[in-house]
PDB file of C-alpha atoms in Angstrom:
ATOM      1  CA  UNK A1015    -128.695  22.539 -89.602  1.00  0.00           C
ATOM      2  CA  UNK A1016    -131.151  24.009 -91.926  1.00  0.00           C
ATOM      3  CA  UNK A1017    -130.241  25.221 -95.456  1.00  0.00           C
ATOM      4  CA  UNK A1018    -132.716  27.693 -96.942  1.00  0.00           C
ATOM      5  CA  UNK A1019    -133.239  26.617-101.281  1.00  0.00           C
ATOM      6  CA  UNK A1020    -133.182  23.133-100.864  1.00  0.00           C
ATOM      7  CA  UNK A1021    -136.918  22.312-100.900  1.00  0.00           C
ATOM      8  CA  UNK A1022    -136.852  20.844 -97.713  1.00  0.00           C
ATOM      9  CA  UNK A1023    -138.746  21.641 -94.764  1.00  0.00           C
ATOM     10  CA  UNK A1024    -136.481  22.531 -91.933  1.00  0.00           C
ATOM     11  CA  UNK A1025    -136.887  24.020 -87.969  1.00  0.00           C
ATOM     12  CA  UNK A1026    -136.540  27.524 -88.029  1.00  0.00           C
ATOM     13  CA  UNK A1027    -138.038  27.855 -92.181  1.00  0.00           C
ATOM     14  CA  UNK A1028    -141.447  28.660 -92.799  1.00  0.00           C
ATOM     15  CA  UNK A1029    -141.090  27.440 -96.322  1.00  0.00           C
ATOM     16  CA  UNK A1030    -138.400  26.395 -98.626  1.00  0.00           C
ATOM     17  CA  UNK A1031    -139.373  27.097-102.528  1.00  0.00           C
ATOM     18  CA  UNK A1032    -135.561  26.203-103.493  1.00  0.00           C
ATOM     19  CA  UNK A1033    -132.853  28.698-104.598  1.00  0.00           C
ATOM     20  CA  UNK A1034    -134.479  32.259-105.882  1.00  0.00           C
ATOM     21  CA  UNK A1035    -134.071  31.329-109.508  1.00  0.00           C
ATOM     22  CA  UNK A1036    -135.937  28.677-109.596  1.00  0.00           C
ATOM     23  CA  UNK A1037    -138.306  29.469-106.912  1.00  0.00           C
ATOM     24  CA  UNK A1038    -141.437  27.437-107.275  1.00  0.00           C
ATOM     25  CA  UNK A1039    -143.803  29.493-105.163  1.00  0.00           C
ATOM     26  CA  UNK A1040    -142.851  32.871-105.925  1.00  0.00           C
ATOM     27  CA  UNK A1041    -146.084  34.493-104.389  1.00  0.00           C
ATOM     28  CA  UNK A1042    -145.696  32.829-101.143  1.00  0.00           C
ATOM     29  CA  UNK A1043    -142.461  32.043 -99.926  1.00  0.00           C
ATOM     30  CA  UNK A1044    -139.573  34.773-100.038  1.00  0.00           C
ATOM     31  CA  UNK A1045    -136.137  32.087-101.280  1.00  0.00           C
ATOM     32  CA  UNK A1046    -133.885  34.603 -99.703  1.00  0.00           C
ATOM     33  CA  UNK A1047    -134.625  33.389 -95.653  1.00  0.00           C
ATOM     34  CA  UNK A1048    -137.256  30.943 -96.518  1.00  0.00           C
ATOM     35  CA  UNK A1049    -140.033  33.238 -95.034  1.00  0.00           C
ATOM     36  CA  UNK A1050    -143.999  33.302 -95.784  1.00  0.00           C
ATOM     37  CA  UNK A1051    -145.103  36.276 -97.754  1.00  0.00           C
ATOM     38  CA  UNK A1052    -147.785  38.059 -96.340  1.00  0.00           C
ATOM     39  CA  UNK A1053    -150.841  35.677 -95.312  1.00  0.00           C
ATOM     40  CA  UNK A1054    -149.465  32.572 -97.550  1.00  0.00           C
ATOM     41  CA  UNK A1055    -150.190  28.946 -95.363  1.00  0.00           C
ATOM     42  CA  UNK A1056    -147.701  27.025 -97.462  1.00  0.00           C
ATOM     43  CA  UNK A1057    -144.825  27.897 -99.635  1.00  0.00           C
ATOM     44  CA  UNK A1058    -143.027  24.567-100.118  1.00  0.00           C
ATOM     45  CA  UNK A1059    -145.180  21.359-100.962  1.00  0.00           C
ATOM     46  CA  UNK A1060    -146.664  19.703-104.002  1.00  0.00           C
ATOM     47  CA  UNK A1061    -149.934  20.110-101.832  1.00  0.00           C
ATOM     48  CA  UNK A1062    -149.426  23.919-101.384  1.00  0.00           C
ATOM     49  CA  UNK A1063    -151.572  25.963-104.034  1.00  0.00           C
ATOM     50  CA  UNK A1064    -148.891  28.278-106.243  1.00  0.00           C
ATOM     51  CA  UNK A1065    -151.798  30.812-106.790  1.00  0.00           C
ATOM     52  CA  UNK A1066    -153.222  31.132-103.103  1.00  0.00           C
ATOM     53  CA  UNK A1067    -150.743  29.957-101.123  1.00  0.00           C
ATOM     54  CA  UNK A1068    -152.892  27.919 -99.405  1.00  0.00           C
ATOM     55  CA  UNK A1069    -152.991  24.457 -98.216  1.00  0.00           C
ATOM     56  CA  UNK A1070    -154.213  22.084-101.332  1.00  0.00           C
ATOM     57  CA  UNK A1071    -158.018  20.614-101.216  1.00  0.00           C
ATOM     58  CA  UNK A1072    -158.309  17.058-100.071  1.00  0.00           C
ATOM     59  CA  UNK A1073    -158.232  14.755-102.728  1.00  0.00           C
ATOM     60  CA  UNK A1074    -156.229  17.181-105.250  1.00  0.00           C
ATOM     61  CA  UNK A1075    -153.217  14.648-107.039  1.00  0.00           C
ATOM     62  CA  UNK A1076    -150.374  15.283-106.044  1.00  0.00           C
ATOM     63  CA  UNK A1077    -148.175  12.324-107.605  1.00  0.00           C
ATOM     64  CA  UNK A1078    -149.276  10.503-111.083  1.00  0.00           C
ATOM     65  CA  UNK A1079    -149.210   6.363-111.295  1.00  0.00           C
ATOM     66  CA  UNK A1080    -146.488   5.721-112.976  1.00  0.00           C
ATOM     67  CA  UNK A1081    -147.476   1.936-113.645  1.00  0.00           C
ATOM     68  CA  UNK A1082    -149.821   0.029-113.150  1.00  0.00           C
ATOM     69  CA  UNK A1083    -147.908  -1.307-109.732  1.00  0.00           C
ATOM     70  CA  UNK A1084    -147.776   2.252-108.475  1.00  0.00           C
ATOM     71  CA  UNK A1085    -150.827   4.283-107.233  1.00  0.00           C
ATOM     72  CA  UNK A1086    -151.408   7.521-107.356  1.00  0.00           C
ATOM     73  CA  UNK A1087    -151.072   9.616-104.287  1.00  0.00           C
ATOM     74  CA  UNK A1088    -153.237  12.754-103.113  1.00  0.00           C
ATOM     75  CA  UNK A1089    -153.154  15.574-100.954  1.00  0.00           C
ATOM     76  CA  UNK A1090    -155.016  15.184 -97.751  1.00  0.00           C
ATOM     77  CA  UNK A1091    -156.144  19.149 -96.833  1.00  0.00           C
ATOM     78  CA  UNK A1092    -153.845  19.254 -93.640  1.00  0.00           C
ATOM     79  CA  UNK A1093    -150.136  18.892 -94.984  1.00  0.00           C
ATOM     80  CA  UNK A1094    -148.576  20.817 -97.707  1.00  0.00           C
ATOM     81  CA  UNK A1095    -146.793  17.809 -98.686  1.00  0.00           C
ATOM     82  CA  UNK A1096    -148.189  14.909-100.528  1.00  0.00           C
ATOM     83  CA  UNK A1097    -148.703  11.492 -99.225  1.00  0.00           C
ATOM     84  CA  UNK A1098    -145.814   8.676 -99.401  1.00  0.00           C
ATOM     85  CA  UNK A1099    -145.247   7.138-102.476  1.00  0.00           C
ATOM     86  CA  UNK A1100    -147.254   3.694-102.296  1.00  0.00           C
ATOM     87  CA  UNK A1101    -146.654   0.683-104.539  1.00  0.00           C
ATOM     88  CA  UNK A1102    -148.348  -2.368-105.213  1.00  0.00           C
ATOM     89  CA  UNK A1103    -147.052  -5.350-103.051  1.00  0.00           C
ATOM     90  CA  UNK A1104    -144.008  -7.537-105.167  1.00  0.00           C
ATOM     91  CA  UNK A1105    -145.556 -10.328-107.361  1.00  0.00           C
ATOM     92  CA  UNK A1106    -148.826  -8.854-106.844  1.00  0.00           C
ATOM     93  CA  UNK A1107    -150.719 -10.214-110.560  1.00  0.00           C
ATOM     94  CA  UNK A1108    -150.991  -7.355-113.152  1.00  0.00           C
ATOM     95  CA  UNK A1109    -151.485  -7.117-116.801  1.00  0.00           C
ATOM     96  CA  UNK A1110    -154.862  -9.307-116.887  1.00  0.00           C
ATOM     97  CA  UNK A1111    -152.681 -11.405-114.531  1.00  0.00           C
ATOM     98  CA  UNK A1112    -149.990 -12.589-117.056  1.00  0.00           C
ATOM     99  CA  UNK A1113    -146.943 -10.424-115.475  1.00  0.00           C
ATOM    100  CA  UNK A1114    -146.289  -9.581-111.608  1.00  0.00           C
ATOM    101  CA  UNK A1115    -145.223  -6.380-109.957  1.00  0.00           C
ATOM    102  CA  UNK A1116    -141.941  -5.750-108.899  1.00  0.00           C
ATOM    103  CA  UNK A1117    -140.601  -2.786-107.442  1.00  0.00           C
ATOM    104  CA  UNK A1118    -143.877  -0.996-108.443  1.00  0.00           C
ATOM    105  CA  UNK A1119    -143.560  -1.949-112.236  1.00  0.00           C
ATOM    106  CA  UNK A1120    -145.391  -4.496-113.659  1.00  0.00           C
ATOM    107  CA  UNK A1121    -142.916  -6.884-115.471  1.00  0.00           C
ATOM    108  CA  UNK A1122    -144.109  -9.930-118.095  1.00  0.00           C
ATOM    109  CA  UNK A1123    -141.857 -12.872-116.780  1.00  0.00           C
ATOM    110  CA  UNK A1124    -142.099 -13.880-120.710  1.00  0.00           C
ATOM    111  CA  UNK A1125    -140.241 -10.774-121.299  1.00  0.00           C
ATOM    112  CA  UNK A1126    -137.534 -10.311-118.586  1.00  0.00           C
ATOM    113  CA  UNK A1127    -134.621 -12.197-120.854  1.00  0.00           C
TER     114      UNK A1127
END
């Protein structure tokens, strides 16, 4: 079943901005039954705009690289929720091509003693 405050997504919520606390879209989603407020689109996603509740341009980031074997990821103006977390491929060159990626960090084989 569905748990309302967990951030998740689930059939029957319209949003889920976690537990009322911590609430992260205050404006559009009411934490108490996980229900839109007023007009909002969105009330759960990295992709959903906190000040319009709205559904997030295309091409707004939505998750930083955190190395240079991980790319960054955007929103794509349909979905409230950003797009999968892609990685370079493993041993993939990096670092001028002395080191490889692995894992989506780039690791110096010099350096992995």
């Amino acid at each position: 079943g569905s748990y309302c405050g967990n951030h998740l997504l689930e059939v029957p919520e319209q949003c889920d901005c976690g537990p009322p606390e911590t609430c992260t879209h205050k404006k559009c989603c009411n934490p108490k039954d996980c229900t839109l407020i007023n007009e909002a689109q969105c009330g759960t996603g990295p992709c959903c705009d906190k000040r319009t509740c709205m559904i997030a341009e295309r091409g707004r980031l939505c998750r930083k690289s955190r190395d240079q074997c991980d790319f960054p990821e955007f929103c794509n103006g349909e979905s409230e929720s950003c797009a999968p977390d892609t990685k370079a491929a493993d041993l993939e060159p990096c670092n001028n091509e002395t080191a490889y990626c692995f894992g989506g960090v780039c690791r110096d084989p010099d350096r992995q003693c």
